[in-house]
Structure formats: structure tokens, C-alpha cells
Amino acid sequence: MADETRPGDGALSRDDIGDERLARGKAQLARITGRSGEEVMAALADVAPDFARYIFEFGYGDIYSRPGLDLRTRLLATVAGLVCLGHAQRELEVHIGSALNCGASRQEVIETIMQMALYAGFPAALDALFVARKVFDAREEAGTSPAQG
């Protein structure tokens, strides 16, 4: 009963805390990706709406909002992790774009991916380089390409 609150005692309820984390997560996602995240919520609404909420609350509201690493570094680490998974091309595409949004250069993304050849293998790194090229090409076509450095 220690974590229950009584009306008027000034403490936040679990629902209030969850709503705060959700709002913080949505704001962080928008900062990172430039999108509201509503498409994620909509895509999962009929299958697993709670899962979308977990992504926002835990992933973006808690982890990506922690102090200690800037977003550029966090996103390069995320790219590295996704390369190592070797089976998350959709997420890799999103997070390469997010790394660029947060100040990483194309060269830093490429070097991060190439570094992972040592740990994930050449096929995983090669697949990731093709995903990176797709992201870079799409940004060039849209006129939003960051500096080459």
C-alpha cells in the first residue's frame, strides 16, 4: 500500500507518472525524429496499443531522456546496436536518420557501421551500409542532406 496515493495528499499517482513519462517520451521522439509518434501509436492501436505506450514511456521518456550522453552519441550507439542485431533494417533506417537529425555526420554513421563489422560480421555491416545509403539518398532527394563530414 506504500505506493498508492490518496486524493489530496499531493503525491502523483501511477497514472500521473505514466502520463508524464508518455508526454516526455513523445516530446523526445519528436526532437529526435522530427515526427510526433502518432503514426507509431496508430499503427499499433488495433494490435498492441500498450506496446506503443511502452516505447514512448520507457524508450524515449526514460532511456533517451537520461543525462550522461548527448543525443548524437546515444543515436550512434543505437545504430551500432541495430547493426549487431542484423535483422532490424526498418529500425536501423529510422535511427540512422535520427542520428543525422541529432548532429551526427554521414561519415560518423558510416564509421560506426564499419566498426561493427568486427563484432557483427561483414554481412551485417554491409547490409547496414546499404540502409545508410538509402537514408542518405532520400535526404539528398529531399534536400535535407547534412554535411558530408
PDB file of N, CA and C in Angstrom, residues 24-126:
ATOM      1  N   ARG A  24       6.815  13.080 -21.922  1.00  0.00           N
ATOM      2  CA  ARG A  24       8.256  13.288 -22.083  1.00  0.00           C
ATOM      3  C   ARG A  24       8.787  12.446 -23.242  1.00  0.00           C
ATOM      4  N   GLY A  25       8.319  11.215 -23.352  1.00  0.00           N
ATOM      5  CA  GLY A  25       8.746  10.334 -24.429  1.00  0.00           C
ATOM      6  C   GLY A  25       8.316  10.821 -25.793  1.00  0.00           C
ATOM      7  N   LYS A  26       7.080  11.288 -25.894  1.00  0.00           N
ATOM      8  CA  LYS A  26       6.602  11.820 -27.183  1.00  0.00           C
ATOM      9  C   LYS A  26       7.396  13.059 -27.580  1.00  0.00           C
ATOM     10  N   ALA A  27       7.687  13.917 -26.620  1.00  0.00           N
ATOM     11  CA  ALA A  27       8.472  15.120 -26.909  1.00  0.00           C
ATOM     12  C   ALA A  27       9.887  14.760 -27.347  1.00  0.00           C
ATOM     13  N   GLN A  28      10.487  13.778 -26.694  1.00  0.00           N
ATOM     14  CA  GLN A  28      11.847  13.353 -27.046  1.00  0.00           C
ATOM     15  C   GLN A  28      11.864  12.708 -28.430  1.00  0.00           C
ATOM     16  N   LEU A  29      10.873  11.880 -28.734  1.00  0.00           N
ATOM     17  CA  LEU A  29      10.782  11.272 -30.057  1.00  0.00           C
ATOM     18  C   LEU A  29      10.681  12.344 -31.134  1.00  0.00           C
ATOM     19  N   ALA A  30       9.858  13.355 -30.907  1.00  0.00           N
ATOM     20  CA  ALA A  30       9.717  14.444 -31.878  1.00  0.00           C
ATOM     21  C   ALA A  30      11.039  15.183 -32.055  1.00  0.00           C
ATOM     22  N   ARG A  31      11.762  15.393 -30.972  1.00  0.00           N
ATOM     23  CA  ARG A  31      13.068  16.067 -31.026  1.00  0.00           C
ATOM     24  C   ARG A  31      14.067  15.241 -31.847  1.00  0.00           C
ATOM     25  N   ILE A  32      14.030  13.940 -31.675  1.00  0.00           N
ATOM     26  CA  ILE A  32      14.985  13.044 -32.316  1.00  0.00           C
ATOM     27  C   ILE A  32      14.628  12.776 -33.777  1.00  0.00           C
ATOM     28  N   THR A  33      13.375  12.449 -34.032  1.00  0.00           N
ATOM     29  CA  THR A  33      12.983  12.018 -35.374  1.00  0.00           C
ATOM     30  C   THR A  33      12.308  13.105 -36.193  1.00  0.00           C
ATOM     31  N   GLY A  34      11.813  14.138 -35.527  1.00  0.00           N
ATOM     32  CA  GLY A  34      11.063  15.166 -36.237  1.00  0.00           C
ATOM     33  C   GLY A  34       9.614  14.759 -36.476  1.00  0.00           C
ATOM     34  N   ARG A  35       9.207  13.633 -35.905  1.00  0.00           N
ATOM     35  CA  ARG A  35       7.824  13.162 -36.061  1.00  0.00           C
ATOM     36  C   ARG A  35       7.169  13.078 -34.695  1.00  0.00           C
ATOM     37  N   SER A  36       5.869  13.131 -34.684  1.00  0.00           N
ATOM     38  CA  SER A  36       5.145  13.142 -33.420  1.00  0.00           C
ATOM     39  C   SER A  36       5.036  11.777 -32.769  1.00  0.00           C
ATOM     40  N   GLY A  37       5.167  10.748 -33.541  1.00  0.00           N
ATOM     41  CA  GLY A  37       4.991   9.414 -32.998  1.00  0.00           C
ATOM     42  C   GLY A  37       3.554   8.928 -33.085  1.00  0.00           C
ATOM     43  N   GLU A  38       2.681   9.801 -33.536  1.00  0.00           N
ATOM     44  CA  GLU A  38       1.280   9.402 -33.666  1.00  0.00           C
ATOM     45  C   GLU A  38       1.128   8.254 -34.651  1.00  0.00           C
ATOM     46  N   GLU A  39       1.995   8.194 -35.665  1.00  0.00           N
ATOM     47  CA  GLU A  39       1.913   7.097 -36.627  1.00  0.00           C
ATOM     48  C   GLU A  39       2.261   5.761 -35.970  1.00  0.00           C
ATOM     49  N   VAL A  40       3.179   5.776 -34.998  1.00  0.00           N
ATOM     50  CA  VAL A  40       3.505   4.555 -34.265  1.00  0.00           C
ATOM     51  C   VAL A  40       2.300   4.125 -33.441  1.00  0.00           C
ATOM     52  N   MET A  41       1.700   5.084 -32.754  1.00  0.00           N
ATOM     53  CA  MET A  41       0.521   4.786 -31.941  1.00  0.00           C
ATOM     54  C   MET A  41      -0.597   4.243 -32.827  1.00  0.00           C
ATOM     55  N   ALA A  42      -0.813   4.881 -33.969  1.00  0.00           N
ATOM     56  CA  ALA A  42      -1.883   4.458 -34.874  1.00  0.00           C
ATOM     57  C   ALA A  42      -1.603   3.070 -35.448  1.00  0.00           C
ATOM     58  N   ALA A  43      -0.353   2.806 -35.809  1.00  0.00           N
ATOM     59  CA  ALA A  43      -0.006   1.519 -36.412  1.00  0.00           C
ATOM     60  C   ALA A  43      -0.214   0.361 -35.439  1.00  0.00           C
ATOM     61  N   LEU A  44      -0.038   0.618 -34.159  1.00  0.00           N
ATOM     62  CA  LEU A  44      -0.182  -0.443 -33.159  1.00  0.00           C
ATOM     63  C   LEU A  44      -1.521  -0.417 -32.423  1.00  0.00           C
ATOM     64  N   ALA A  45      -2.363   0.566 -32.727  1.00  0.00           N
ATOM     65  CA  ALA A  45      -3.606   0.762 -31.986  1.00  0.00           C
ATOM     66  C   ALA A  45      -4.505  -0.465 -31.973  1.00  0.00           C
ATOM     67  N   ASP A  46      -4.612  -1.149 -33.094  1.00  0.00           N
ATOM     68  CA  ASP A  46      -5.525  -2.285 -33.150  1.00  0.00           C
ATOM     69  C   ASP A  46      -4.874  -3.615 -32.772  1.00  0.00           C
ATOM     70  N   VAL A  47      -3.562  -3.610 -32.593  1.00  0.00           N
ATOM     71  CA  VAL A  47      -2.890  -4.860 -32.286  1.00  0.00           C
ATOM     72  C   VAL A  47      -2.263  -4.865 -30.886  1.00  0.00           C
ATOM     73  N   ALA A  48      -1.588  -3.775 -30.511  1.00  0.00           N
ATOM     74  CA  ALA A  48      -0.905  -3.732 -29.209  1.00  0.00           C
ATOM     75  C   ALA A  48      -0.694  -2.283 -28.777  1.00  0.00           C
ATOM     76  N   PRO A  49      -1.759  -1.582 -28.436  1.00  0.00           N
ATOM     77  CA  PRO A  49      -1.618  -0.167 -28.073  1.00  0.00           C
ATOM     78  C   PRO A  49      -0.722   0.053 -26.856  1.00  0.00           C
ATOM     79  N   ASP A  50      -0.715  -0.885 -25.925  1.00  0.00           N
ATOM     80  CA  ASP A  50       0.154  -0.741 -24.752  1.00  0.00           C
ATOM     81  C   ASP A  50       1.622  -0.772 -25.149  1.00  0.00           C
ATOM     82  N   PHE A  51       1.960  -1.536 -26.188  1.00  0.00           N
ATOM     83  CA  PHE A  51       3.347  -1.629 -26.622  1.00  0.00           C
ATOM     84  C   PHE A  51       3.844  -0.277 -27.120  1.00  0.00           C
ATOM     85  N   ALA A  52       3.009   0.434 -27.879  1.00  0.00           N
ATOM     86  CA  ALA A  52       3.380   1.770 -28.342  1.00  0.00           C
ATOM     87  C   ALA A  52       3.639   2.686 -27.151  1.00  0.00           C
ATOM     88  N   ARG A  53       2.783   2.600 -26.162  1.00  0.00           N
ATOM     89  CA  ARG A  53       2.966   3.420 -24.959  1.00  0.00           C
ATOM     90  C   ARG A  53       4.289   3.072 -24.268  1.00  0.00           C
ATOM     91  N   TYR A  54       4.638   1.778 -24.198  1.00  0.00           N
ATOM     92  CA  TYR A  54       5.910   1.365 -23.589  1.00  0.00           C
ATOM     93  C   TYR A  54       7.098   1.957 -24.339  1.00  0.00           C
ATOM     94  N   ILE A  55       7.004   1.976 -25.670  1.00  0.00           N
ATOM     95  CA  ILE A  55       8.080   2.563 -26.475  1.00  0.00           C
ATOM     96  C   ILE A  55       8.304   4.012 -26.065  1.00  0.00           C
ATOM     97  N   PHE A  56       7.212   4.759 -25.954  1.00  0.00           N
ATOM     98  CA  PHE A  56       7.334   6.178 -25.597  1.00  0.00           C
ATOM     99  C   PHE A  56       7.782   6.367 -24.162  1.00  0.00           C
ATOM    100  N   GLU A  57       7.125   5.673 -23.226  1.00  0.00           N
ATOM    101  CA  GLU A  57       7.429   5.872 -21.813  1.00  0.00           C
ATOM    102  C   GLU A  57       8.839   5.413 -21.457  1.00  0.00           C
ATOM    103  N   PHE A  58       9.152   4.173 -21.781  1.00  0.00           N
ATOM    104  CA  PHE A  58      10.447   3.627 -21.378  1.00  0.00           C
ATOM    105  C   PHE A  58      11.560   4.056 -22.326  1.00  0.00           C
ATOM    106  N   GLY A  59      11.367   3.774 -23.616  1.00  0.00           N
ATOM    107  CA  GLY A  59      12.424   4.049 -24.583  1.00  0.00           C
ATOM    108  C   GLY A  59      12.809   5.514 -24.665  1.00  0.00           C
ATOM    109  N   TYR A  60      11.821   6.337 -24.924  1.00  0.00           N
ATOM    110  CA  TYR A  60      12.111   7.759 -25.140  1.00  0.00           C
ATOM    111  C   TYR A  60      11.934   8.602 -23.879  1.00  0.00           C
ATOM    112  N   GLY A  61      10.952   8.261 -23.048  1.00  0.00           N
ATOM    113  CA  GLY A  61      10.714   9.039 -21.835  1.00  0.00           C
ATOM    114  C   GLY A  61      11.740   8.795 -20.747  1.00  0.00           C
ATOM    115  N   ASP A  62      12.245   7.562 -20.673  1.00  0.00           N
ATOM    116  CA  ASP A  62      13.228   7.217 -19.648  1.00  0.00           C
ATOM    117  C   ASP A  62      14.654   7.145 -20.211  1.00  0.00           C
ATOM    118  N   ILE A  63      14.890   6.252 -21.163  1.00  0.00           N
ATOM    119  CA  ILE A  63      16.258   5.984 -21.617  1.00  0.00           C
ATOM    120  C   ILE A  63      16.832   7.133 -22.446  1.00  0.00           C
ATOM    121  N   TYR A  64      16.160   7.519 -23.508  1.00  0.00           N
ATOM    122  CA  TYR A  64      16.698   8.603 -24.342  1.00  0.00           C
ATOM    123  C   TYR A  64      16.712   9.955 -23.622  1.00  0.00           C
ATOM    124  N   SER A  65      16.002  10.075 -22.534  1.00  0.00           N
ATOM    125  CA  SER A  65      15.950  11.341 -21.785  1.00  0.00           C
ATOM    126  C   SER A  65      16.943  11.392 -20.627  1.00  0.00           C
ATOM    127  N   ARG A  66      17.712  10.344 -20.446  1.00  0.00           N
ATOM    128  CA  ARG A  66      18.686  10.310 -19.342  1.00  0.00           C
ATOM    129  C   ARG A  66      19.821  11.292 -19.591  1.00  0.00           C
ATOM    130  N   PRO A  67      20.383  11.822 -18.502  1.00  0.00           N
ATOM    131  CA  PRO A  67      21.602  12.626 -18.638  1.00  0.00           C
ATOM    132  C   PRO A  67      22.793  11.683 -18.840  1.00  0.00           C
ATOM    133  N   GLY A  68      23.914  12.224 -19.200  1.00  0.00           N
ATOM    134  CA  GLY A  68      25.123  11.409 -19.294  1.00  0.00           C
ATOM    135  C   GLY A  68      25.651  11.227 -20.694  1.00  0.00           C
ATOM    136  N   LEU A  69      24.774  11.144 -21.678  1.00  0.00           N
ATOM    137  CA  LEU A  69      25.173  11.087 -23.079  1.00  0.00           C
ATOM    138  C   LEU A  69      24.315  12.067 -23.861  1.00  0.00           C
ATOM    139  N   ASP A  70      24.927  12.744 -24.816  1.00  0.00           N
ATOM    140  CA  ASP A  70      24.111  13.599 -25.675  1.00  0.00           C
ATOM    141  C   ASP A  70      23.365  12.730 -26.681  1.00  0.00           C
ATOM    142  N   LEU A  71      22.364  13.293 -27.330  1.00  0.00           N
ATOM    143  CA  LEU A  71      21.543  12.509 -28.248  1.00  0.00           C
ATOM    144  C   LEU A  71      22.345  11.974 -29.431  1.00  0.00           C
ATOM    145  N   ARG A  72      23.299  12.744 -29.932  1.00  0.00           N
ATOM    146  CA  ARG A  72      24.145  12.296 -31.047  1.00  0.00           C
ATOM    147  C   ARG A  72      24.849  10.992 -30.674  1.00  0.00           C
ATOM    148  N   THR A  73      25.443  10.966 -29.497  1.00  0.00           N
ATOM    149  CA  THR A  73      26.148   9.771 -29.035  1.00  0.00           C
ATOM    150  C   THR A  73      25.176   8.620 -28.824  1.00  0.00           C
ATOM    151  N   ARG A  74      24.040   8.896 -28.211  1.00  0.00           N
ATOM    152  CA  ARG A  74      23.041   7.843 -27.997  1.00  0.00           C
ATOM    153  C   ARG A  74      22.593   7.232 -29.322  1.00  0.00           C
ATOM    154  N   LEU A  75      22.383   8.073 -30.326  1.00  0.00           N
ATOM    155  CA  LEU A  75      21.904   7.567 -31.608  1.00  0.00           C
ATOM    156  C   LEU A  75      22.985   6.782 -32.343  1.00  0.00           C
ATOM    157  N   LEU A  76      24.238   7.194 -32.257  1.00  0.00           N
ATOM    158  CA  LEU A  76      25.313   6.405 -32.864  1.00  0.00           C
ATOM    159  C   LEU A  76      25.431   5.050 -32.165  1.00  0.00           C
ATOM    160  N   ALA A  77      25.255   5.026 -30.851  1.00  0.00           N
ATOM    161  CA  ALA A  77      25.269   3.753 -30.121  1.00  0.00           C
ATOM    162  C   ALA A  77      24.084   2.886 -30.545  1.00  0.00           C
ATOM    163  N   THR A  78      22.950   3.507 -30.765  1.00  0.00           N
ATOM    164  CA  THR A  78      21.765   2.777 -31.219  1.00  0.00           C
ATOM    165  C   THR A  78      22.003   2.173 -32.594  1.00  0.00           C
ATOM    166  N   VAL A  79      22.593   2.959 -33.496  1.00  0.00           N
ATOM    167  CA  VAL A  79      22.920   2.448 -34.823  1.00  0.00           C
ATOM    168  C   VAL A  79      23.832   1.228 -34.680  1.00  0.00           C
ATOM    169  N   ALA A  80      24.854   1.323 -33.845  1.00  0.00           N
ATOM    170  CA  ALA A  80      25.773   0.207 -33.641  1.00  0.00           C
ATOM    171  C   ALA A  80      25.024  -1.035 -33.155  1.00  0.00           C
ATOM    172  N   GLY A  81      24.152  -0.853 -32.186  1.00  0.00           N
ATOM    173  CA  GLY A  81      23.397  -1.985 -31.657  1.00  0.00           C
ATOM    174  C   GLY A  81      22.492  -2.622 -32.700  1.00  0.00           C
ATOM    175  N   LEU A  82      21.839  -1.794 -33.505  1.00  0.00           N
ATOM    176  CA  LEU A  82      20.958  -2.328 -34.542  1.00  0.00           C
ATOM    177  C   LEU A  82      21.739  -3.054 -35.630  1.00  0.00           C
ATOM    178  N   VAL A  83      22.926  -2.547 -35.949  1.00  0.00           N
ATOM    179  CA  VAL A  83      23.789  -3.259 -36.905  1.00  0.00           C
ATOM    180  C   VAL A  83      24.092  -4.649 -36.355  1.00  0.00           C
ATOM    181  N   CYS A  84      24.430  -4.719 -35.088  1.00  0.00           N
ATOM    182  CA  CYS A  84      24.775  -6.004 -34.477  1.00  0.00           C
ATOM    183  C   CYS A  84      23.596  -6.970 -34.457  1.00  0.00           C
ATOM    184  N   LEU A  85      22.387  -6.452 -34.320  1.00  0.00           N
ATOM    185  CA  LEU A  85      21.230  -7.346 -34.373  1.00  0.00           C
ATOM    186  C   LEU A  85      21.139  -8.026 -35.736  1.00  0.00           C
ATOM    187  N   GLY A  86      21.388  -7.241 -36.781  1.00  0.00           N
ATOM    188  CA  GLY A  86      21.399  -7.796 -38.118  1.00  0.00           C
ATOM    189  C   GLY A  86      20.044  -8.102 -38.726  1.00  0.00           C
ATOM    190  N   HIS A  87      18.976  -7.773 -38.059  1.00  0.00           N
ATOM    191  CA  HIS A  87      17.642  -8.091 -38.583  1.00  0.00           C
ATOM    192  C   HIS A  87      16.632  -6.973 -38.303  1.00  0.00           C
ATOM    193  N   ALA A  88      17.116  -5.756 -38.185  1.00  0.00           N
ATOM    194  CA  ALA A  88      16.225  -4.641 -37.835  1.00  0.00           C
ATOM    195  C   ALA A  88      16.396  -3.482 -38.813  1.00  0.00           C
ATOM    196  N   GLN A  89      16.291  -3.783 -40.113  1.00  0.00           N
ATOM    197  CA  GLN A  89      16.548  -2.756 -41.125  1.00  0.00           C
ATOM    198  C   GLN A  89      15.603  -1.564 -41.013  1.00  0.00           C
ATOM    199  N   ARG A  90      14.335  -1.802 -40.715  1.00  0.00           N
ATOM    200  CA  ARG A  90      13.390  -0.694 -40.596  1.00  0.00           C
ATOM    201  C   ARG A  90      13.805   0.246 -39.460  1.00  0.00           C
ATOM    202  N   GLU A  91      14.142  -0.334 -38.318  1.00  0.00           N
ATOM    203  CA  GLU A  91      14.564   0.474 -37.180  1.00  0.00           C
ATOM    204  C   GLU A  91      15.913   1.132 -37.450  1.00  0.00           C
ATOM    205  N   LEU A  92      16.809   0.418 -38.136  1.00  0.00           N
ATOM    206  CA  LEU A  92      18.107   0.984 -38.486  1.00  0.00           C
ATOM    207  C   LEU A  92      17.931   2.207 -39.378  1.00  0.00           C
ATOM    208  N   GLU A  93      17.032   2.120 -40.328  1.00  0.00           N
ATOM    209  CA  GLU A  93      16.761   3.261 -41.208  1.00  0.00           C
ATOM    210  C   GLU A  93      16.279   4.472 -40.402  1.00  0.00           C
ATOM    211  N   VAL A  94      15.348   4.249 -39.506  1.00  0.00           N
ATOM    212  CA  VAL A  94      14.836   5.339 -38.669  1.00  0.00           C
ATOM    213  C   VAL A  94      15.946   5.935 -37.813  1.00  0.00           C
ATOM    214  N   HIS A  95      16.761   5.088 -37.211  1.00  0.00           N
ATOM    215  CA  HIS A  95      17.766   5.585 -36.276  1.00  0.00           C
ATOM    216  C   HIS A  95      18.990   6.180 -36.965  1.00  0.00           C
ATOM    217  N   ILE A  96      19.293   5.761 -38.185  1.00  0.00           N
ATOM    218  CA  ILE A  96      20.330   6.463 -38.945  1.00  0.00           C
ATOM    219  C   ILE A  96      19.849   7.883 -39.239  1.00  0.00           C
ATOM    220  N   GLY A  97      18.608   8.011 -39.667  1.00  0.00           N
ATOM    221  CA  GLY A  97      18.046   9.346 -39.886  1.00  0.00           C
ATOM    222  C   GLY A  97      18.030  10.167 -38.615  1.00  0.00           C
ATOM    223  N   SER A  98      17.705   9.529 -37.506  1.00  0.00           N
ATOM    224  CA  SER A  98      17.676  10.232 -36.224  1.00  0.00           C
ATOM    225  C   SER A  98      19.073  10.668 -35.804  1.00  0.00           C
ATOM    226  N   ALA A  99      20.081   9.831 -36.045  1.00  0.00           N
ATOM    227  CA  ALA A  99      21.463  10.212 -35.734  1.00  0.00           C
ATOM    228  C   ALA A  99      21.847  11.461 -36.526  1.00  0.00           C
ATOM    229  N   LEU A 100      21.475  11.494 -37.788  1.00  0.00           N
ATOM    230  CA  LEU A 100      21.752  12.676 -38.614  1.00  0.00           C
ATOM    231  C   LEU A 100      20.998  13.894 -38.076  1.00  0.00           C
ATOM    232  N   ASN A 101      19.749  13.692 -37.660  1.00  0.00           N
ATOM    233  CA  ASN A 101      18.961  14.792 -37.080  1.00  0.00           C
ATOM    234  C   ASN A 101      19.610  15.352 -35.820  1.00  0.00           C
ATOM    235  N   CYS A 102      20.310  14.503 -35.085  1.00  0.00           N
ATOM    236  CA  CYS A 102      20.898  14.893 -33.795  1.00  0.00           C
ATOM    237  C   CYS A 102      22.365  15.299 -33.906  1.00  0.00           C
ATOM    238  N   GLY A 103      22.835  15.545 -35.124  1.00  0.00           N
ATOM    239  CA  GLY A 103      24.162  16.120 -35.296  1.00  0.00           C
ATOM    240  C   GLY A 103      25.251  15.195 -35.773  1.00  0.00           C
ATOM    241  N   ALA A 104      24.963  13.914 -35.939  1.00  0.00           N
ATOM    242  CA  ALA A 104      25.982  13.007 -36.469  1.00  0.00           C
ATOM    243  C   ALA A 104      26.168  13.287 -37.958  1.00  0.00           C
ATOM    244  N   SER A 105      27.379  13.143 -38.425  1.00  0.00           N
ATOM    245  CA  SER A 105      27.640  13.315 -39.851  1.00  0.00           C
ATOM    246  C   SER A 105      27.472  11.979 -40.567  1.00  0.00           C
ATOM    247  N   ARG A 106      27.374  12.042 -41.883  1.00  0.00           N
ATOM    248  CA  ARG A 106      27.321  10.821 -42.675  1.00  0.00           C
ATOM    249  C   ARG A 106      28.559   9.961 -42.388  1.00  0.00           C
ATOM    250  N   GLN A 107      29.710  10.596 -42.322  1.00  0.00           N
ATOM    251  CA  GLN A 107      30.947   9.864 -42.099  1.00  0.00           C
ATOM    252  C   GLN A 107      30.943   9.161 -40.741  1.00  0.00           C
ATOM    253  N   GLU A 108      30.407   9.815 -39.717  1.00  0.00           N
ATOM    254  CA  GLU A 108      30.325   9.180 -38.396  1.00  0.00           C
ATOM    255  C   GLU A 108      29.401   7.966 -38.429  1.00  0.00           C
ATOM    256  N   VAL A 109      28.307   8.073 -39.154  1.00  0.00           N
ATOM    257  CA  VAL A 109      27.396   6.937 -39.290  1.00  0.00           C
ATOM    258  C   VAL A 109      28.109   5.789 -40.007  1.00  0.00           C
ATOM    259  N   ILE A 110      28.776   6.103 -41.106  1.00  0.00           N
ATOM    260  CA  ILE A 110      29.497   5.078 -41.866  1.00  0.00           C
ATOM    261  C   ILE A 110      30.578   4.420 -41.009  1.00  0.00           C
ATOM    262  N   GLU A 111      31.346   5.224 -40.283  1.00  0.00           N
ATOM    263  CA  GLU A 111      32.407   4.667 -39.438  1.00  0.00           C
ATOM    264  C   GLU A 111      31.842   3.803 -38.321  1.00  0.00           C
ATOM    265  N   THR A 112      30.717   4.210 -37.758  1.00  0.00           N
ATOM    266  CA  THR A 112      30.057   3.410 -36.722  1.00  0.00           C
ATOM    267  C   THR A 112      29.664   2.049 -37.288  1.00  0.00           C
ATOM    268  N   ILE A 113      29.080   2.065 -38.475  1.00  0.00           N
ATOM    269  CA  ILE A 113      28.673   0.808 -39.106  1.00  0.00           C
ATOM    270  C   ILE A 113      29.887  -0.058 -39.434  1.00  0.00           C
ATOM    271  N   MET A 114      30.916   0.556 -40.010  1.00  0.00           N
ATOM    272  CA  MET A 114      32.111  -0.216 -40.363  1.00  0.00           C
ATOM    273  C   MET A 114      32.764  -0.829 -39.128  1.00  0.00           C
ATOM    274  N   GLN A 115      32.776  -0.112 -38.014  1.00  0.00           N
ATOM    275  CA  GLN A 115      33.334  -0.631 -36.766  1.00  0.00           C
ATOM    276  C   GLN A 115      32.614  -1.905 -36.346  1.00  0.00           C
ATOM    277  N   MET A 116      31.325  -1.978 -36.618  1.00  0.00           N
ATOM    278  CA  MET A 116      30.538  -3.136 -36.203  1.00  0.00           C
ATOM    279  C   MET A 116      30.842  -4.379 -37.016  1.00  0.00           C
ATOM    280  N   ALA A 117      31.552  -4.253 -38.144  1.00  0.00           N
ATOM    281  CA  ALA A 117      31.957  -5.441 -38.908  1.00  0.00           C
ATOM    282  C   ALA A 117      32.809  -6.357 -38.037  1.00  0.00           C
ATOM    283  N   LEU A 118      33.565  -5.767 -37.113  1.00  0.00           N
ATOM    284  CA  LEU A 118      34.400  -6.573 -36.214  1.00  0.00           C
ATOM    285  C   LEU A 118      33.571  -7.404 -35.244  1.00  0.00           C
ATOM    286  N   TYR A 119      32.396  -6.942 -34.896  1.00  0.00           N
ATOM    287  CA  TYR A 119      31.595  -7.581 -33.854  1.00  0.00           C
ATOM    288  C   TYR A 119      30.354  -8.279 -34.387  1.00  0.00           C
ATOM    289  N   ALA A 120      29.777  -7.730 -35.461  1.00  0.00           N
ATOM    290  CA  ALA A 120      28.550  -8.303 -36.010  1.00  0.00           C
ATOM    291  C   ALA A 120      28.810  -9.083 -37.289  1.00  0.00           C
ATOM    292  N   GLY A 121      29.983  -8.890 -37.878  1.00  0.00           N
ATOM    293  CA  GLY A 121      30.331  -9.560 -39.121  1.00  0.00           C
ATOM    294  C   GLY A 121      30.150  -8.654 -40.323  1.00  0.00           C
ATOM    295  N   PHE A 122      30.840  -9.021 -41.384  1.00  0.00           N
ATOM    296  CA  PHE A 122      30.782  -8.222 -42.605  1.00  0.00           C
ATOM    297  C   PHE A 122      29.392  -8.203 -43.244  1.00  0.00           C
ATOM    298  N   PRO A 123      28.649  -9.309 -43.269  1.00  0.00           N
ATOM    299  CA  PRO A 123      27.315  -9.246 -43.863  1.00  0.00           C
ATOM    300  C   PRO A 123      26.395  -8.246 -43.155  1.00  0.00           C
ATOM    301  N   ALA A 124      26.433  -8.206 -41.828  1.00  0.00           N
ATOM    302  CA  ALA A 124      25.591  -7.256 -41.088  1.00  0.00           C
ATOM    303  C   ALA A 124      26.010  -5.819 -41.389  1.00  0.00           C
ATOM    304  N   ALA A 125      27.314  -5.573 -41.423  1.00  0.00           N
ATOM    305  CA  ALA A 125      27.800  -4.224 -41.724  1.00  0.00           C
ATOM    306  C   ALA A 125      27.460  -3.842 -43.161  1.00  0.00           C
ATOM    307  N   LEU A 126      27.610  -4.754 -44.078  1.00  0.00           N
ATOM    308  CA  LEU A 126      27.284  -4.477 -45.477  1.00  0.00           C
ATOM    309  C   LEU A 126      25.808  -4.152 -45.646  1.00  0.00           C
TER     310      LEU A 126
END
